[in-house]
PDB file of C-alpha atoms in Angstrom:
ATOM      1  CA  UNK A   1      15.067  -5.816 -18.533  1.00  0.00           C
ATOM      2  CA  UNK A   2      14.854  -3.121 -16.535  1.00  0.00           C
ATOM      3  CA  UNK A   3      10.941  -1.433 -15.245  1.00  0.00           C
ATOM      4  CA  UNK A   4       9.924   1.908 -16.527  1.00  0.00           C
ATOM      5  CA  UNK A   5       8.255   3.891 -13.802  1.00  0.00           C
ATOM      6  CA  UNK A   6       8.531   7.271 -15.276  1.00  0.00           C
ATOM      7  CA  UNK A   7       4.853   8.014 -15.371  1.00  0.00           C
ATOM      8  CA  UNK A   8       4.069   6.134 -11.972  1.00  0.00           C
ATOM      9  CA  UNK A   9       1.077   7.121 -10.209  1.00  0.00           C
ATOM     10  CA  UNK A  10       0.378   7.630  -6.523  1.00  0.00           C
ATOM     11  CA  UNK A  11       0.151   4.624  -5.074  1.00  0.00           C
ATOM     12  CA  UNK A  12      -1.980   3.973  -1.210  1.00  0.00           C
ATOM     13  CA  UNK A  13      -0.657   0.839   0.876  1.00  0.00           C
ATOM     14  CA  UNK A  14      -2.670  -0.303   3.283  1.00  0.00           C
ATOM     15  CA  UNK A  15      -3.005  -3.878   5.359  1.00  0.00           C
ATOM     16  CA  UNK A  16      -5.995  -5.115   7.618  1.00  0.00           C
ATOM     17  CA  UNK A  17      -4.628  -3.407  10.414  1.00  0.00           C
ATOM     18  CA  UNK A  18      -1.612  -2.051  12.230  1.00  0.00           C
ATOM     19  CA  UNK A  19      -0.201  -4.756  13.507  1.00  0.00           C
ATOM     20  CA  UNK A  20      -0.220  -6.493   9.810  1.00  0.00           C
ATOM     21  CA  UNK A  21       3.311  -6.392   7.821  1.00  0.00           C
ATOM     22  CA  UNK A  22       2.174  -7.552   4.653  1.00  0.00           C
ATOM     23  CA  UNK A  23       2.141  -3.820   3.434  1.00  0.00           C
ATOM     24  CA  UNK A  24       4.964  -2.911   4.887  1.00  0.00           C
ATOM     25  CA  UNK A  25       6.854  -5.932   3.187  1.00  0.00           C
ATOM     26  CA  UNK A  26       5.435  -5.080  -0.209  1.00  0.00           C
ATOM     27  CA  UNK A  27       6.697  -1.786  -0.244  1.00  0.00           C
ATOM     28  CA  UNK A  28      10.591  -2.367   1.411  1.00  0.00           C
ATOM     29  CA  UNK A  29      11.141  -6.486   2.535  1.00  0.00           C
ATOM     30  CA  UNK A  30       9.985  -8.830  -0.298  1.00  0.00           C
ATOM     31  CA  UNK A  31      12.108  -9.983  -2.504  1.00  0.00           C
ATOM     32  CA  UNK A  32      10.166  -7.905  -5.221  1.00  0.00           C
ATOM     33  CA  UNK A  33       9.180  -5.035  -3.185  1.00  0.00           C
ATOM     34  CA  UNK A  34       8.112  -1.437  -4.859  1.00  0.00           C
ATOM     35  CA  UNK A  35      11.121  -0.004  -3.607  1.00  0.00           C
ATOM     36  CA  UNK A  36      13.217  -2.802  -5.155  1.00  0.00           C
ATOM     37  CA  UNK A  37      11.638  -2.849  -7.937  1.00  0.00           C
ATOM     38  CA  UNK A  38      12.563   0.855  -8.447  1.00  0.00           C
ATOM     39  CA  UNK A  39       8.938   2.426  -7.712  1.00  0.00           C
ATOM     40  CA  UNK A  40       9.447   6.251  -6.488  1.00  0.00           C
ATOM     41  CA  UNK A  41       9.678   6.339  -3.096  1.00  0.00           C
ATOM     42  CA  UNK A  42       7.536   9.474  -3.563  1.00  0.00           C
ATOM     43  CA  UNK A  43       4.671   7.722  -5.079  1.00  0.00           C
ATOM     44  CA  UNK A  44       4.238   5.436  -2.453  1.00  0.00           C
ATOM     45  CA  UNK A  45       2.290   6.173   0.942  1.00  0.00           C
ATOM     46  CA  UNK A  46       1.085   3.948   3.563  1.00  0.00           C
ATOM     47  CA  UNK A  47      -1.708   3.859   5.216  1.00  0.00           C
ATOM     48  CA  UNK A  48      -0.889   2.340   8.785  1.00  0.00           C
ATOM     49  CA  UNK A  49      -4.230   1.871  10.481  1.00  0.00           C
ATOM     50  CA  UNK A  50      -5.745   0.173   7.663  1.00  0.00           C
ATOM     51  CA  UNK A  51      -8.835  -1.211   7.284  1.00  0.00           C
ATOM     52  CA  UNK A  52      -9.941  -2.139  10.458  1.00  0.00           C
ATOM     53  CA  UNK A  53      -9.055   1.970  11.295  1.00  0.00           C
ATOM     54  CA  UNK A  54     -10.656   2.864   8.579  1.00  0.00           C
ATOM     55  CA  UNK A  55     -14.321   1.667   9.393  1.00  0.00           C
ATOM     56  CA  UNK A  56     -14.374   2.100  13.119  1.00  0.00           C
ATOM     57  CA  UNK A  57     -13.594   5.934  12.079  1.00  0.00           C
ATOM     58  CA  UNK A  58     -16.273   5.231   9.505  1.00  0.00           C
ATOM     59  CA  UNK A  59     -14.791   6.495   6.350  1.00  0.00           C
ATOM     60  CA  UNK A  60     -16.308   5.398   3.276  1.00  0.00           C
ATOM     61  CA  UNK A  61     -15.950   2.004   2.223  1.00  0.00           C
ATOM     62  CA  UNK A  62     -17.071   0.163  -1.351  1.00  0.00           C
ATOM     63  CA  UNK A  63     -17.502  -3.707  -2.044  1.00  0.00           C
ATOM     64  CA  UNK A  64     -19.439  -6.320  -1.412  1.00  0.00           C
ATOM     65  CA  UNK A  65     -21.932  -6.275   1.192  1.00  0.00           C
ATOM     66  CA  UNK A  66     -22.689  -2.594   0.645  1.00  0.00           C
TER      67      UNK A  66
END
């Protein structure tokens, strides 16, 4: 059977850092990426600094250890 993505939300893609390709491969290069899959290509967005970014700039963060 086929996916139904026809009430797909906005999904964020992000990695450890830039220089990480796990999220990049989950959205285009696996063998089951989103795109592959059929997920809208405008529900998708990617985050490219990740997490590593994402603290030095100091955004808010939740999990353990906080």
């Amino acid at each position: 059977g086929t996916l139904d993505f026809s009430k797909a939300k906005t999904v964020v893609v992000y990695c450890n850092g830039a220089w990480c390709l796990q999220s990049t491969q989950l959205i285009k290069d696996a063998k089951y990426s989103l795109l592959k899959l059929g997920y809208p290509k405008d529900k998708i967005k990617y985050y490219r600094g990740g997490m590593q970014s994402w603290v030095t700039f100091g955004l808010t963060t939740i999990g353990k250890g906080k």
